[in-house]
Amino acid sequence: MSVKIVFNHVRNMFSDKEEKKTPTPPKKKSCTSPNCTCSQPSSAFINLDLKSMIGSQGMKNTADDVSTGIDSIIDSYEPDKAELPEDLTTSCGSGCGCNNGSHQTQNNQKTGVHQLFDKKVDRRQALGMLAGTVGAAVMTTGCSSIVDPKIKEKAKLTWEEYFKGNFRLMTDTEKNNTVKRLERLTQLNHRFHPEIKSTQARKNVLYGYAFNISKCRGYMDCVKGCVKENNLDPETGMQYIRIFEMKKGKMSLEGADGNYHHEVPVEGNFYMGTQCFQCENPPCVPVCPVSATWKEPDGIVVVDYDWCIGCRYCEAACPYWARRFNWKAPKVNKEKVNKQQHYLGNRVRDKGVVEKCTFCIQRTREGKNPACVEACPTGARIFGNLLDPKSEIRWVLANKKVFRLKEELGTEPKFWYFMD
Amino acid sequence: MKKQNNIVALRHFFGDALACLTKGSAKYHLWMGVLTFLMIFGAFAYWIQLKEGLVVTGMNDYISWGLYISNFTFLVGIAAAAVLLVMPAYILSDVDFPKAVLIGEGVAVAALVMCLAFVTVDVGGPHRLWHLIPGLGYFNWPDSMLAWDVIVLNGYLLLNLCIPFYILFSRYKGVEPQKKLYQPFIFISVFWAVSIHLVTAFLYAGLSARPFWNSALLGPRFLASAFAAGPALIIVILSVIRSQTRYQIRDAILHKLALITTIAAQINLIMLGSELFKEFYFPTEHSQSAIYLFFGLHGHNSLVPWIWTAVILNVIATAVLTLHPFRRNFKVLVSTCVVLFVAVWIEKGMGLIVPGFIPSPLGEIVEYFPTWVEIGVTVGIWALGLFIMTALIRVAIPIELGTLRLSDKKLE
């Protein structure tokens, strides 16, 4: 009987897949971090006018309307420039719309904490809960009378998590339920309480990145910032960012040193950083046999860690060596861990799944810059909204001679290099 | 009434098969015992890998596929090679091949089980493989070549289980199998066999990130090497059967198979030459992997002796097979087939997969050395394959010989 219930649950989980795929009416996202102060020193950071921000929601185009190259994406947005409120266009480079929260109180869709109080139990959830109970019962059979309730709870939550669906196909309620379960499971397994968000992509935002080769000195503060922000495993030394020390006179990465351990900068060398370039045409996405990785509307390529089967086909498909695999269970240090997490970002990963740079989705979707940008002491890193003509990144693209790595592959990276 | 008889017959079929499997000479029991021991050893190694993660293998973010996927790639070819027996036996109405076709299909089943096992041990989350099941999970078809591979491999396994089962079961009952019932599936399986290997080649050839694989020649070359190594293996197996059982295999079958092997091996060498020309006439940055494989790169050369062994064995085997007197000498033929099999295993296994990752897309060179856990699991899976193959052939032969039959007494 238990098996039947479980399968019913699973079947139900996917029964309304079609319905979920159809585009939902435009919804606003709430800034769940009302104290976001956007503490960037850059003068480009200006708090937004609330009314104009709300007005901007009327824009027609969204990032996923356009599937061709970056230039055409930007071009396709030019006609809409007039519609962009002046204040928005002078927003912070990240185009985040970090605006101290209150403008979004009119949201009809609630995300984050709000939705938890609105929980409605439907048949499918009831089955899920039932499955969870059954699972807990199965797992604790034999010592049920003396078993620790925490173990029971853990078993139940683990079981429910095991049978959940692909994040991209979840309803908002399901997303919130899984976030709640994951927070509790982290508490039970790792003894700290994270705040896991499932913030969606902002409207009219397409993230882009520029790297100033003239300014980078190879200090690697970005790498440290990234490791800390994204809770990368210190034991395996996993890093999303690579900094290559290159000999002047050629631009090929062949022969570049990505593993230097000496004082920098070295005379006669220059430094070039790589990370996930969040390709507009990412080769890693179509290869996934279970669609555990995809490009979000704001251009970030993400991985659903709980859906990934760990085949590593995406790792083989990436021409920029941007993906990492958890060859062992990553070590989580509850004192040092970053508790501000995102479902698609820096939350605790299991062994055997792929992860990657997400432009610090947990930060950028809250209107902050990625950790590497914040950490860079030389100002070599520029991040922003490509759809905002007044953003710093657009200024770089318009005024500098830029290039991208392996452009001939047609991947359209949203990561440009330039020189002063 | 007839239906009921069939169910009873089916029960007896499996009962008799089991009896057939558990009785045998000391040599047979020793063989199966050794295989069982190796399987248990492999299971132990896999248990360690499950507990610790894939960190216990030699793979890393640079070399993200290793020994497992190498063996998988090679074995898909072995499975596909069954078509070389199926087509002449069932479609071209060859007089000799029907004797060997069931054995070819048994080899295909064993190879496919090994393929699926190698993929399963390679993934990081085998418990999440249900995400692949359409309806329950999200099957990314037709975008992902891996999704295609799941379909073609499982479909081919199903075909190769059902067709021989129908034929054997009919013979067991003493009825002649009806051609019109199984012929359509034979046609499907012929196309399917070619597709399993092409799809597997496309899995690599589709990756623009890896210039070593991103070649139109990869698919045809896969087929050529498969049609060399597959029949070579079947020649060896048929020779063993001929020496160990009463099952009559006529020389003509072996001669025909040897001819197929020879031609395929020759074509494979031509393709190797054409690939070497392209890589080395004017080497570009895209030739780095080939340079690493054949000559070493910046002092890293762990695969160099490995690939030259394969090339030399390949050339020797092809040359020997090409010469008429050698090919027609069964002792020489069998040992040459073993040599050819090993050569293709190296060339299409580690010699194809590992250099694809070296240097990394960012130009870094990290070499790959399999660990004992990885080797243990691999040996275990090969033992599993040989075990299944032996079992299938052991049941098939007495039925083909007519010694294993459903007696009327049992039906009453």
PDB file of N, CA, C and O in Angstrom, chain A residues 238-239 283-285 287-289 293 303 308 310-327 352-356, chain B residues 54 59-65 122 207 209-210 213 356-357 360-361:
ATOM      1  N   MET A 238      37.509  23.700  -4.069  1.00  0.00           N
ATOM      2  CA  MET A 238      36.734  24.046  -5.262  1.00  0.00           C
ATOM      3  C   MET A 238      36.670  25.564  -5.442  1.00  0.00           C
ATOM      4  O   MET A 238      36.503  26.297  -4.491  1.00  0.00           O
ATOM      5  N   GLN A 239      36.862  26.002  -6.684  1.00  0.00           N
ATOM      6  CA  GLN A 239      36.755  27.428  -7.008  1.00  0.00           C
ATOM      7  C   GLN A 239      36.009  27.598  -8.315  1.00  0.00           C
ATOM      8  O   GLN A 239      36.256  26.868  -9.260  1.00  0.00           O
ATOM      9  N   PRO A 283      25.994  25.754 -24.236  1.00  0.00           N
ATOM     10  CA  PRO A 283      26.071  24.371 -24.709  1.00  0.00           C
ATOM     11  C   PRO A 283      25.813  23.352 -23.605  1.00  0.00           C
ATOM     12  O   PRO A 283      25.515  22.195 -23.880  1.00  0.00           O
ATOM     13  N   CYS A 284      25.933  23.779 -22.351  1.00  0.00           N
ATOM     14  CA  CYS A 284      25.760  22.842 -21.244  1.00  0.00           C
ATOM     15  C   CYS A 284      24.291  22.524 -20.979  1.00  0.00           C
ATOM     16  O   CYS A 284      23.975  21.529 -20.344  1.00  0.00           O
ATOM     17  N   VAL A 285      23.380  23.376 -21.441  1.00  0.00           N
ATOM     18  CA  VAL A 285      21.972  23.216 -21.075  1.00  0.00           C
ATOM     19  C   VAL A 285      21.252  22.105 -21.862  1.00  0.00           C
ATOM     20  O   VAL A 285      20.658  21.216 -21.259  1.00  0.00           O
ATOM     21  N   VAL A 287      22.316  19.518 -23.276  1.00  0.00           N
ATOM     22  CA  VAL A 287      22.844  18.166 -23.133  1.00  0.00           C
ATOM     23  C   VAL A 287      22.302  17.439 -21.907  1.00  0.00           C
ATOM     24  O   VAL A 287      22.322  16.210 -21.850  1.00  0.00           O
ATOM     25  N   CYS A 288      21.793  18.180 -20.939  1.00  0.00           N
ATOM     26  CA  CYS A 288      21.345  17.532 -19.695  1.00  0.00           C
ATOM     27  C   CYS A 288      20.181  16.592 -19.976  1.00  0.00           C
ATOM     28  O   CYS A 288      19.157  17.012 -20.507  1.00  0.00           O
ATOM     29  N   PRO A 289      20.309  15.323 -19.627  1.00  0.00           N
ATOM     30  CA  PRO A 289      19.248  14.372 -19.965  1.00  0.00           C
ATOM     31  C   PRO A 289      17.980  14.552 -19.127  1.00  0.00           C
ATOM     32  O   PRO A 289      16.933  14.024 -19.489  1.00  0.00           O
ATOM     33  N   THR A 293      19.420  21.644 -15.545  1.00  0.00           N
ATOM     34  CA  THR A 293      20.100  22.927 -15.670  1.00  0.00           C
ATOM     35  C   THR A 293      19.433  23.717 -16.780  1.00  0.00           C
ATOM     36  O   THR A 293      18.993  23.142 -17.767  1.00  0.00           O
ATOM     37  N   VAL A 303      21.589  25.415 -11.838  1.00  0.00           N
ATOM     38  CA  VAL A 303      21.470  23.964 -11.694  1.00  0.00           C
ATOM     39  C   VAL A 303      20.504  23.686 -10.545  1.00  0.00           C
ATOM     40  O   VAL A 303      20.598  24.324  -9.493  1.00  0.00           O
ATOM     41  N   CYS A 308      19.644  17.075 -10.387  1.00  0.00           N
ATOM     42  CA  CYS A 308      20.822  16.619 -11.136  1.00  0.00           C
ATOM     43  C   CYS A 308      21.131  15.164 -10.790  1.00  0.00           C
ATOM     44  O   CYS A 308      21.138  14.777  -9.627  1.00  0.00           O
ATOM     45  N   GLY A 310      23.971  13.758 -11.868  1.00  0.00           N
ATOM     46  CA  GLY A 310      25.433  13.653 -11.766  1.00  0.00           C
ATOM     47  C   GLY A 310      26.098  12.914 -12.905  1.00  0.00           C
ATOM     48  O   GLY A 310      27.120  12.270 -12.707  1.00  0.00           O
ATOM     49  N   CYS A 311      25.558  13.030 -14.129  1.00  0.00           N
ATOM     50  CA  CYS A 311      26.175  12.319 -15.261  1.00  0.00           C
ATOM     51  C   CYS A 311      27.385  13.071 -15.811  1.00  0.00           C
ATOM     52  O   CYS A 311      28.184  12.516 -16.547  1.00  0.00           O
ATOM     53  N   ARG A 312      27.473  14.376 -15.508  1.00  0.00           N
ATOM     54  CA  ARG A 312      28.607  15.222 -15.876  1.00  0.00           C
ATOM     55  C   ARG A 312      28.717  15.462 -17.386  1.00  0.00           C
ATOM     56  O   ARG A 312      29.774  15.804 -17.885  1.00  0.00           O
ATOM     57  N   TYR A 313      27.611  15.264 -18.099  1.00  0.00           N
ATOM     58  CA  TYR A 313      27.626  15.567 -19.523  1.00  0.00           C
ATOM     59  C   TYR A 313      27.814  17.074 -19.723  1.00  0.00           C
ATOM     60  O   TYR A 313      28.494  17.509 -20.635  1.00  0.00           O
ATOM     61  N   CYS A 314      27.216  17.879 -18.830  1.00  0.00           N
ATOM     62  CA  CYS A 314      27.344  19.332 -18.947  1.00  0.00           C
ATOM     63  C   CYS A 314      28.787  19.764 -18.738  1.00  0.00           C
ATOM     64  O   CYS A 314      29.258  20.713 -19.357  1.00  0.00           O
ATOM     65  N   GLU A 315      29.480  19.065 -17.858  1.00  0.00           N
ATOM     66  CA  GLU A 315      30.882  19.407 -17.610  1.00  0.00           C
ATOM     67  C   GLU A 315      31.702  19.193 -18.882  1.00  0.00           C
ATOM     68  O   GLU A 315      32.598  19.968 -19.195  1.00  0.00           O
ATOM     69  N   ALA A 316      31.383  18.117 -19.592  1.00  0.00           N
ATOM     70  CA  ALA A 316      32.104  17.842 -20.836  1.00  0.00           C
ATOM     71  C   ALA A 316      31.716  18.842 -21.918  1.00  0.00           C
ATOM     72  O   ALA A 316      32.507  19.117 -22.807  1.00  0.00           O
ATOM     73  N   ALA A 317      30.488  19.360 -21.848  1.00  0.00           N
ATOM     74  CA  ALA A 317      29.993  20.226 -22.919  1.00  0.00           C
ATOM     75  C   ALA A 317      30.435  21.670 -22.772  1.00  0.00           C
ATOM     76  O   ALA A 317      30.342  22.439 -23.720  1.00  0.00           O
ATOM     77  N   CYS A 318      30.891  22.073 -21.590  1.00  0.00           N
ATOM     78  CA  CYS A 318      31.227  23.482 -21.369  1.00  0.00           C
ATOM     79  C   CYS A 318      32.587  23.813 -21.971  1.00  0.00           C
ATOM     80  O   CYS A 318      33.587  23.209 -21.615  1.00  0.00           O
ATOM     81  N   PRO A 319      32.642  24.778 -22.896  1.00  0.00           N
ATOM     82  CA  PRO A 319      33.924  25.128 -23.508  1.00  0.00           C
ATOM     83  C   PRO A 319      34.784  26.044 -22.638  1.00  0.00           C
ATOM     84  O   PRO A 319      35.881  26.424 -23.044  1.00  0.00           O
ATOM     85  N   TYR A 320      34.271  26.429 -21.485  1.00  0.00           N
ATOM     86  CA  TYR A 320      35.008  27.363 -20.630  1.00  0.00           C
ATOM     87  C   TYR A 320      35.396  26.746 -19.289  1.00  0.00           C
ATOM     88  O   TYR A 320      35.814  27.435 -18.380  1.00  0.00           O
ATOM     89  N   TRP A 321      35.186  25.480 -19.158  1.00  0.00           N
ATOM     90  CA  TRP A 321      35.516  24.764 -17.919  1.00  0.00           C
ATOM     91  C   TRP A 321      34.904  25.481 -16.702  1.00  0.00           C
ATOM     92  O   TRP A 321      35.574  25.792 -15.734  1.00  0.00           O
ATOM     93  N   ALA A 322      33.621  25.727 -16.777  1.00  0.00           N
ATOM     94  CA  ALA A 322      32.978  26.530 -15.742  1.00  0.00           C
ATOM     95  C   ALA A 322      32.227  25.687 -14.720  1.00  0.00           C
ATOM     96  O   ALA A 322      31.815  26.197 -13.688  1.00  0.00           O
ATOM     97  N   ARG A 323      32.039  24.407 -14.992  1.00  0.00           N
ATOM     98  CA  ARG A 323      31.209  23.606 -14.097  1.00  0.00           C
ATOM     99  C   ARG A 323      32.053  22.744 -13.176  1.00  0.00           C
ATOM    100  O   ARG A 323      33.138  22.308 -13.539  1.00  0.00           O
ATOM    101  N   ARG A 324      31.522  22.536 -11.990  1.00  0.00           N
ATOM    102  CA  ARG A 324      32.232  21.722 -10.997  1.00  0.00           C
ATOM    103  C   ARG A 324      31.306  20.620 -10.505  1.00  0.00           C
ATOM    104  O   ARG A 324      30.107  20.806 -10.400  1.00  0.00           O
ATOM    105  N   PHE A 325      31.940  19.493 -10.160  1.00  0.00           N
ATOM    106  CA  PHE A 325      31.181  18.340  -9.664  1.00  0.00           C
ATOM    107  C   PHE A 325      31.556  18.098  -8.206  1.00  0.00           C
ATOM    108  O   PHE A 325      32.706  18.325  -7.817  1.00  0.00           O
ATOM    109  N   ASN A 326      30.597  17.682  -7.430  1.00  0.00           N
ATOM    110  CA  ASN A 326      30.887  17.358  -6.028  1.00  0.00           C
ATOM    111  C   ASN A 326      31.330  15.912  -5.933  1.00  0.00           C
ATOM    112  O   ASN A 326      30.519  15.008  -5.775  1.00  0.00           O
ATOM    113  N   TRP A 327      32.629  15.721  -6.035  1.00  0.00           N
ATOM    114  CA  TRP A 327      33.176  14.356  -6.020  1.00  0.00           C
ATOM    115  C   TRP A 327      32.997  13.717  -4.660  1.00  0.00           C
ATOM    116  O   TRP A 327      32.981  12.504  -4.534  1.00  0.00           O
ATOM    117  N   GLY A 352      27.876  14.243  -5.468  1.00  0.00           N
ATOM    118  CA  GLY A 352      27.393  13.670  -6.721  1.00  0.00           C
ATOM    119  C   GLY A 352      26.527  14.578  -7.568  1.00  0.00           C
ATOM    120  O   GLY A 352      25.811  14.088  -8.432  1.00  0.00           O
ATOM    121  N   VAL A 353      26.576  15.883  -7.335  1.00  0.00           N
ATOM    122  CA  VAL A 353      25.823  16.800  -8.195  1.00  0.00           C
ATOM    123  C   VAL A 353      26.745  17.888  -8.733  1.00  0.00           C
ATOM    124  O   VAL A 353      27.788  18.163  -8.171  1.00  0.00           O
ATOM    125  N   VAL A 354      26.305  18.490  -9.840  1.00  0.00           N
ATOM    126  CA  VAL A 354      27.100  19.532 -10.491  1.00  0.00           C
ATOM    127  C   VAL A 354      26.694  20.896  -9.952  1.00  0.00           C
ATOM    128  O   VAL A 354      25.529  21.115  -9.623  1.00  0.00           O
ATOM    129  N   GLU A 355      27.658  21.788  -9.823  1.00  0.00           N
ATOM    130  CA  GLU A 355      27.345  23.162  -9.453  1.00  0.00           C
ATOM    131  C   GLU A 355      28.192  24.102 -10.282  1.00  0.00           C
ATOM    132  O   GLU A 355      29.079  23.669 -11.028  1.00  0.00           O
ATOM    133  N   LYS A 356      27.917  25.400 -10.135  1.00  0.00           N
ATOM    134  CA  LYS A 356      28.614  26.370 -10.972  1.00  0.00           C
ATOM    135  C   LYS A 356      28.394  27.769 -10.440  1.00  0.00           C
ATOM    136  O   LYS A 356      27.569  27.987  -9.559  1.00  0.00           O
TER     137      LYS A 356
ATOM    138  N   LEU B  54      32.310   9.868  -5.751  1.00  0.00           N
ATOM    139  CA  LEU B  54      33.195   9.524  -6.862  1.00  0.00           C
ATOM    140  C   LEU B  54      34.627  10.010  -6.637  1.00  0.00           C
ATOM    141  O   LEU B  54      35.491   9.842  -7.495  1.00  0.00           O
ATOM    142  N   MET B  59      38.857  10.171 -11.369  1.00  0.00           N
ATOM    143  CA  MET B  59      38.287  11.280 -12.115  1.00  0.00           C
ATOM    144  C   MET B  59      38.316  12.558 -11.291  1.00  0.00           C
ATOM    145  O   MET B  59      38.393  12.533 -10.069  1.00  0.00           O
ATOM    146  N   ASN B  60      38.271  13.685 -11.977  1.00  0.00           N
ATOM    147  CA  ASN B  60      38.197  14.991 -11.323  1.00  0.00           C
ATOM    148  C   ASN B  60      37.524  15.960 -12.285  1.00  0.00           C
ATOM    149  O   ASN B  60      37.069  15.548 -13.358  1.00  0.00           O
ATOM    150  N   ASP B  61      37.470  17.243 -11.917  1.00  0.00           N
ATOM    151  CA  ASP B  61      36.767  18.199 -12.774  1.00  0.00           C
ATOM    152  C   ASP B  61      37.451  18.371 -14.129  1.00  0.00           C
ATOM    153  O   ASP B  61      36.831  18.836 -15.075  1.00  0.00           O
ATOM    154  N   TYR B  62      38.719  18.024 -14.223  1.00  0.00           N
ATOM    155  CA  TYR B  62      39.410  18.105 -15.512  1.00  0.00           C
ATOM    156  C   TYR B  62      39.066  16.894 -16.373  1.00  0.00           C
ATOM    157  O   TYR B  62      38.709  17.020 -17.528  1.00  0.00           O
ATOM    158  N   ILE B  63      39.223  15.714 -15.779  1.00  0.00           N
ATOM    159  CA  ILE B  63      38.922  14.469 -16.494  1.00  0.00           C
ATOM    160  C   ILE B  63      37.620  13.955 -15.903  1.00  0.00           C
ATOM    161  O   ILE B  63      37.614  13.119 -14.997  1.00  0.00           O
ATOM    162  N   SER B  64      36.498  14.445 -16.411  1.00  0.00           N
ATOM    163  CA  SER B  64      35.247  14.139 -15.719  1.00  0.00           C
ATOM    164  C   SER B  64      34.640  12.800 -16.134  1.00  0.00           C
ATOM    165  O   SER B  64      33.687  12.343 -15.531  1.00  0.00           O
ATOM    166  N   TRP B  65      35.161  12.198 -17.181  1.00  0.00           N
ATOM    167  CA  TRP B  65      34.776  10.818 -17.516  1.00  0.00           C
ATOM    168  C   TRP B  65      36.045   9.989 -17.633  1.00  0.00           C
ATOM    169  O   TRP B  65      37.041  10.452 -18.188  1.00  0.00           O
ATOM    170  N   ASP B 122      28.697   5.315 -13.083  1.00  0.00           N
ATOM    171  CA  ASP B 122      29.382   6.577 -13.355  1.00  0.00           C
ATOM    172  C   ASP B 122      28.619   7.785 -12.821  1.00  0.00           C
ATOM    173  O   ASP B 122      29.227   8.806 -12.539  1.00  0.00           O
ATOM    174  N   LEU B 207      29.839  17.757 -29.053  1.00  0.00           N
ATOM    175  CA  LEU B 207      30.388  18.699 -28.083  1.00  0.00           C
ATOM    176  C   LEU B 207      31.435  19.603 -28.743  1.00  0.00           C
ATOM    177  O   LEU B 207      32.570  19.190 -28.954  1.00  0.00           O
ATOM    178  N   ALA B 209      32.888  21.896 -27.420  1.00  0.00           N
ATOM    179  CA  ALA B 209      33.904  22.244 -26.430  1.00  0.00           C
ATOM    180  C   ALA B 209      35.119  21.318 -26.506  1.00  0.00           C
ATOM    181  O   ALA B 209      36.173  21.647 -25.985  1.00  0.00           O
ATOM    182  N   ARG B 210      34.943  20.158 -27.112  1.00  0.00           N
ATOM    183  CA  ARG B 210      36.018  19.154 -27.142  1.00  0.00           C
ATOM    184  C   ARG B 210      36.382  18.845 -28.585  1.00  0.00           C
ATOM    185  O   ARG B 210      35.826  17.937 -29.195  1.00  0.00           O
ATOM    186  N   TRP B 213      36.783  15.255 -30.120  1.00  0.00           N
ATOM    187  CA  TRP B 213      35.615  14.426 -30.461  1.00  0.00           C
ATOM    188  C   TRP B 213      34.743  15.065 -31.533  1.00  0.00           C
ATOM    189  O   TRP B 213      33.951  14.380 -32.172  1.00  0.00           O
ATOM    190  N   GLY B 356      40.143  13.431 -24.835  1.00  0.00           N
ATOM    191  CA  GLY B 356      39.157  14.471 -25.095  1.00  0.00           C
ATOM    192  C   GLY B 356      39.165  15.549 -24.031  1.00  0.00           C
ATOM    193  O   GLY B 356      38.786  16.690 -24.281  1.00  0.00           O
ATOM    194  N   PHE B 357      39.598  15.190 -22.837  1.00  0.00           N
ATOM    195  CA  PHE B 357      39.596  16.133 -21.719  1.00  0.00           C
ATOM    196  C   PHE B 357      40.954  16.811 -21.522  1.00  0.00           C
ATOM    197  O   PHE B 357      41.121  17.601 -20.602  1.00  0.00           O
ATOM    198  N   SER B 360      42.437  20.752 -20.859  1.00  0.00           N
ATOM    199  CA  SER B 360      41.099  21.238 -20.523  1.00  0.00           C
ATOM    200  C   SER B 360      40.758  22.411 -21.447  1.00  0.00           C
ATOM    201  O   SER B 360      41.650  22.956 -22.099  1.00  0.00           O
ATOM    202  N   PRO B 361      39.470  22.786 -21.525  1.00  0.00           N
ATOM    203  CA  PRO B 361      39.117  23.889 -22.421  1.00  0.00           C
ATOM    204  C   PRO B 361      39.893  25.171 -22.119  1.00  0.00           C
ATOM    205  O   PRO B 361      39.979  26.042 -22.965  1.00  0.00           O
TER     206      PRO B 361
END
